[in-house]
Amino acid sequence: IAGITQAPTSQILAAGRRMTLRCTQDMRHNAMYWYRQDLGLGLRLIHYSNTAGTTGKGEVPDGYSVSRANTDDFPLTLASAVPSQTSVYFCASSDELGRQYFGPGTRLTVL
Amino acid sequence: DQQVKQNSPSLSVQEGRISILNCDYTNSMFDYFLWYKKYPAEGPTFLISISSIKDKNEDGRFTVFLNKSAKHLSLHIVPSQPGDSAVYFCAATPSFDRGSTLGRLYFGRGTQLTVWP
């Protein structure tokens, strides 16, 4: 069982470019989440999805969009990357007890 | 506005001794609390949780204590081991946000635990 997979592992991106971070889970969890982790700021929620077909904004949604076409996939798109989006991005899903399971992360650098 | 606070960014403990990591919250609607552990270059992993109907939950070397009146929880690790060195995140979720699939977690900023030999 892979759990949560994320791709790419890391990426260097020029400012202004479009980028999609991929996230796939094989646990059939309904709820999925995207976080960014920045030094000293912990984990901040970008977007979430309670079930396929629905999405919602977290605390730092600006500059990001998500889609949830099916249960397994939850891609995060940066339409026009800016240097302040340099961060480590984590995708997660949660089980029926509320425990979230995280992917290994994508380290993104925007120059 | 940080609803979950971990006021100690770091903690250093000798191997074999007790590690106590603290967490405070401000939202009285939070009723489920979790601790996550994170190693460098890996995603956070679930460690232990506690519901607001309890004041203690124990799992091996890890015990979480909840003081609802003080809006405070703590994670005790006994005995501490060098492999416990990691960043520990406290998280909480409110009952009204849980619905059928349980809702978003509010995370603290983490405490870096270092266990030295």
PDB file of C-alpha atoms in Angstrom, chain A residues 2-111:
ATOM      1  CA  ALA A   2       1.583   3.282  -1.100  1.00  0.00           C
ATOM      2  CA  GLY A   3      -0.677   5.610   0.880  1.00  0.00           C
ATOM      3  CA  ILE A   4      -0.132   9.112  -0.472  1.00  0.00           C
ATOM      4  CA  THR A   5       2.208   9.761  -3.369  1.00  0.00           C
ATOM      5  CA  GLN A   6       3.292  13.182  -4.552  1.00  0.00           C
ATOM      6  CA  ALA A   7       5.088  14.280  -7.694  1.00  0.00           C
ATOM      7  CA  PRO A   8       7.503  15.773  -8.387  1.00  0.00           C
ATOM      8  CA  THR A   9       9.783  15.335  -5.388  1.00  0.00           C
ATOM      9  CA  SER A  10      11.321  18.702  -6.054  1.00  0.00           C
ATOM     10  CA  GLN A  11      11.135  21.387  -8.705  1.00  0.00           C
ATOM     11  CA  ILE A  12      12.849  24.641  -9.582  1.00  0.00           C
ATOM     12  CA  LEU A  13      10.513  26.952 -11.442  1.00  0.00           C
ATOM     13  CA  ALA A  14      10.867  30.343 -13.079  1.00  0.00           C
ATOM     14  CA  ALA A  15       8.520  33.025 -11.813  1.00  0.00           C
ATOM     15  CA  GLY A  16       5.425  33.393 -13.960  1.00  0.00           C
ATOM     16  CA  ARG A  17       5.354  29.762 -14.993  1.00  0.00           C
ATOM     17  CA  ARG A  18       2.422  27.452 -14.403  1.00  0.00           C
ATOM     18  CA  MET A  19       2.970  24.368 -12.273  1.00  0.00           C
ATOM     19  CA  THR A  20       0.802  21.474 -11.134  1.00  0.00           C
ATOM     20  CA  LEU A  21       1.739  19.410  -8.114  1.00  0.00           C
ATOM     21  CA  ARG A  22       0.269  15.945  -8.231  1.00  0.00           C
ATOM     22  CA  CYS A  23      -1.180  13.977  -5.341  1.00  0.00           C
ATOM     23  CA  THR A  24      -2.679  10.491  -5.407  1.00  0.00           C
ATOM     24  CA  GLN A  25      -3.973   8.340  -2.561  1.00  0.00           C
ATOM     25  CA  ASP A  26      -4.940   4.681  -2.558  1.00  0.00           C
ATOM     26  CA  MET A  27      -6.764   4.581   0.770  1.00  0.00           C
ATOM     27  CA  ARG A  28     -10.166   5.629  -0.626  1.00  0.00           C
ATOM     28  CA  HIS A  29     -10.356   8.496   1.855  1.00  0.00           C
ATOM     29  CA  ASN A  30     -13.002  11.073   1.100  1.00  0.00           C
ATOM     30  CA  ALA A  31     -11.188  14.122   2.476  1.00  0.00           C
ATOM     31  CA  MET A  32      -7.919  15.463   1.082  1.00  0.00           C
ATOM     32  CA  TYR A  33      -5.807  18.515   1.863  1.00  0.00           C
ATOM     33  CA  TRP A  34      -2.925  20.605   0.614  1.00  0.00           C
ATOM     34  CA  TYR A  35      -0.550  22.308   3.053  1.00  0.00           C
ATOM     35  CA  ARG A  36       2.576  24.359   2.715  1.00  0.00           C
ATOM     36  CA  GLN A  37       5.297  24.250   5.314  1.00  0.00           C
ATOM     37  CA  ASP A  38       7.540  27.239   5.821  1.00  0.00           C
ATOM     38  CA  LEU A  39      10.237  27.640   8.444  1.00  0.00           C
ATOM     39  CA  GLY A  40       8.789  28.985  11.678  1.00  0.00           C
ATOM     40  CA  LEU A  41       5.225  28.931  10.365  1.00  0.00           C
ATOM     41  CA  GLY A  42       4.342  25.262  10.639  1.00  0.00           C
ATOM     42  CA  LEU A  43       1.760  23.723   8.328  1.00  0.00           C
ATOM     43  CA  ARG A  44      -0.727  26.058   6.706  1.00  0.00           C
ATOM     44  CA  LEU A  45      -3.777  24.790   4.863  1.00  0.00           C
ATOM     45  CA  ILE A  46      -4.073  25.929   1.247  1.00  0.00           C
ATOM     46  CA  HIS A  47      -7.141  24.081  -0.028  1.00  0.00           C
ATOM     47  CA  TYR A  48      -9.142  21.055   0.970  1.00  0.00           C
ATOM     48  CA  SER A  49     -11.743  18.701  -0.451  1.00  0.00           C
ATOM     49  CA  ASN A  50     -14.243  16.830   1.680  1.00  0.00           C
ATOM     50  CA  THR A  51     -15.284  14.546  -1.150  1.00  0.00           C
ATOM     51  CA  ALA A  52     -14.874  14.137  -4.890  1.00  0.00           C
ATOM     52  CA  GLY A  53     -16.416  17.058  -6.741  1.00  0.00           C
ATOM     53  CA  THR A  54     -16.098  19.559  -3.869  1.00  0.00           C
ATOM     54  CA  THR A  55     -13.269  21.833  -2.798  1.00  0.00           C
ATOM     55  CA  GLY A  56     -12.794  24.595  -0.258  1.00  0.00           C
ATOM     56  CA  LYS A  57     -10.326  27.305   0.627  1.00  0.00           C
ATOM     57  CA  GLY A  58      -7.978  27.050   3.550  1.00  0.00           C
ATOM     58  CA  GLU A  59      -6.073  29.831   5.264  1.00  0.00           C
ATOM     59  CA  VAL A  60      -3.628  30.649   2.426  1.00  0.00           C
ATOM     60  CA  PRO A  61      -5.463  29.929  -0.870  1.00  0.00           C
ATOM     61  CA  ASP A  62      -4.346  32.919  -2.956  1.00  0.00           C
ATOM     62  CA  GLY A  63      -2.381  31.973  -6.053  1.00  0.00           C
ATOM     63  CA  TYR A  64      -3.421  28.323  -5.869  1.00  0.00           C
ATOM     64  CA  SER A  65      -6.254  26.272  -7.307  1.00  0.00           C
ATOM     65  CA  VAL A  66      -7.321  22.654  -6.889  1.00  0.00           C
ATOM     66  CA  SER A  67      -9.658  20.168  -8.476  1.00  0.00           C
ATOM     67  CA  ARG A  68     -11.109  16.874  -7.298  1.00  0.00           C
ATOM     68  CA  ALA A  69     -12.402  14.942 -10.271  1.00  0.00           C
ATOM     69  CA  ASN A  70     -12.244  11.596  -8.449  1.00  0.00           C
ATOM     70  CA  THR A  71     -11.534  10.165  -5.006  1.00  0.00           C
ATOM     71  CA  ASP A  72      -7.885   9.354  -5.569  1.00  0.00           C
ATOM     72  CA  ASP A  73      -6.411  12.480  -7.149  1.00  0.00           C
ATOM     73  CA  PHE A  74      -6.108  16.009  -5.800  1.00  0.00           C
ATOM     74  CA  PRO A  75      -3.784  18.188  -7.924  1.00  0.00           C
ATOM     75  CA  LEU A  76      -2.653  21.633  -6.819  1.00  0.00           C
ATOM     76  CA  THR A  77      -2.002  24.240  -9.519  1.00  0.00           C
ATOM     77  CA  LEU A  78       0.020  27.438  -9.339  1.00  0.00           C
ATOM     78  CA  ALA A  79      -1.259  29.460 -12.293  1.00  0.00           C
ATOM     79  CA  SER A  80       1.610  31.950 -12.300  1.00  0.00           C
ATOM     80  CA  ALA A  81       4.274  31.124  -9.753  1.00  0.00           C
ATOM     81  CA  VAL A  82       5.850  33.825  -7.579  1.00  0.00           C
ATOM     82  CA  PRO A  83       8.945  33.581  -5.341  1.00  0.00           C
ATOM     83  CA  SER A  84       6.810  33.713  -2.176  1.00  0.00           C
ATOM     84  CA  GLN A  85       5.415  30.335  -3.192  1.00  0.00           C
ATOM     85  CA  THR A  86       8.802  28.760  -2.572  1.00  0.00           C
ATOM     86  CA  SER A  87       7.963  26.172   0.052  1.00  0.00           C
ATOM     87  CA  VAL A  88       7.533  22.500   0.814  1.00  0.00           C
ATOM     88  CA  TYR A  89       4.073  21.290  -0.145  1.00  0.00           C
ATOM     89  CA  PHE A  90       2.343  18.380   1.548  1.00  0.00           C
ATOM     90  CA  CYS A  91      -0.754  16.560   0.423  1.00  0.00           C
ATOM     91  CA  ALA A  92      -2.815  14.636   2.981  1.00  0.00           C
ATOM     92  CA  SER A  93      -5.968  12.589   3.305  1.00  0.00           C
ATOM     93  CA  SER A  94      -7.941  11.765   6.423  1.00  0.00           C
ATOM     94  CA  ASP A  95      -9.581   8.607   7.679  1.00  0.00           C
ATOM     95  CA  GLU A  96     -12.933   8.283   9.429  1.00  0.00           C
ATOM     96  CA  LEU A  97     -11.292   9.018  12.791  1.00  0.00           C
ATOM     97  CA  GLY A  98      -9.876  12.327  11.632  1.00  0.00           C
ATOM     98  CA  ARG A  99      -6.273  11.212  11.418  1.00  0.00           C
ATOM     99  CA  GLN A 100      -4.520  12.750   8.462  1.00  0.00           C
ATOM    100  CA  TYR A 101      -1.943  10.860   6.460  1.00  0.00           C
ATOM    101  CA  PHE A 102       0.667  12.881   4.639  1.00  0.00           C
ATOM    102  CA  GLY A 103       2.627  12.377   1.465  1.00  0.00           C
ATOM    103  CA  PRO A 104       6.403  12.807   1.332  1.00  0.00           C
ATOM    104  CA  GLY A 105       6.168  16.389   0.111  1.00  0.00           C
ATOM    105  CA  THR A 106       7.242  18.426  -2.913  1.00  0.00           C
ATOM    106  CA  ARG A 107      10.002  20.969  -2.463  1.00  0.00           C
ATOM    107  CA  LEU A 108       9.303  23.885  -4.791  1.00  0.00           C
ATOM    108  CA  THR A 109      11.667  26.746  -5.502  1.00  0.00           C
ATOM    109  CA  VAL A 110      10.417  29.702  -7.520  1.00  0.00           C
ATOM    110  CA  LEU A 111      13.154  31.959  -8.892  1.00  0.00           C
TER     111      LEU A 111
END
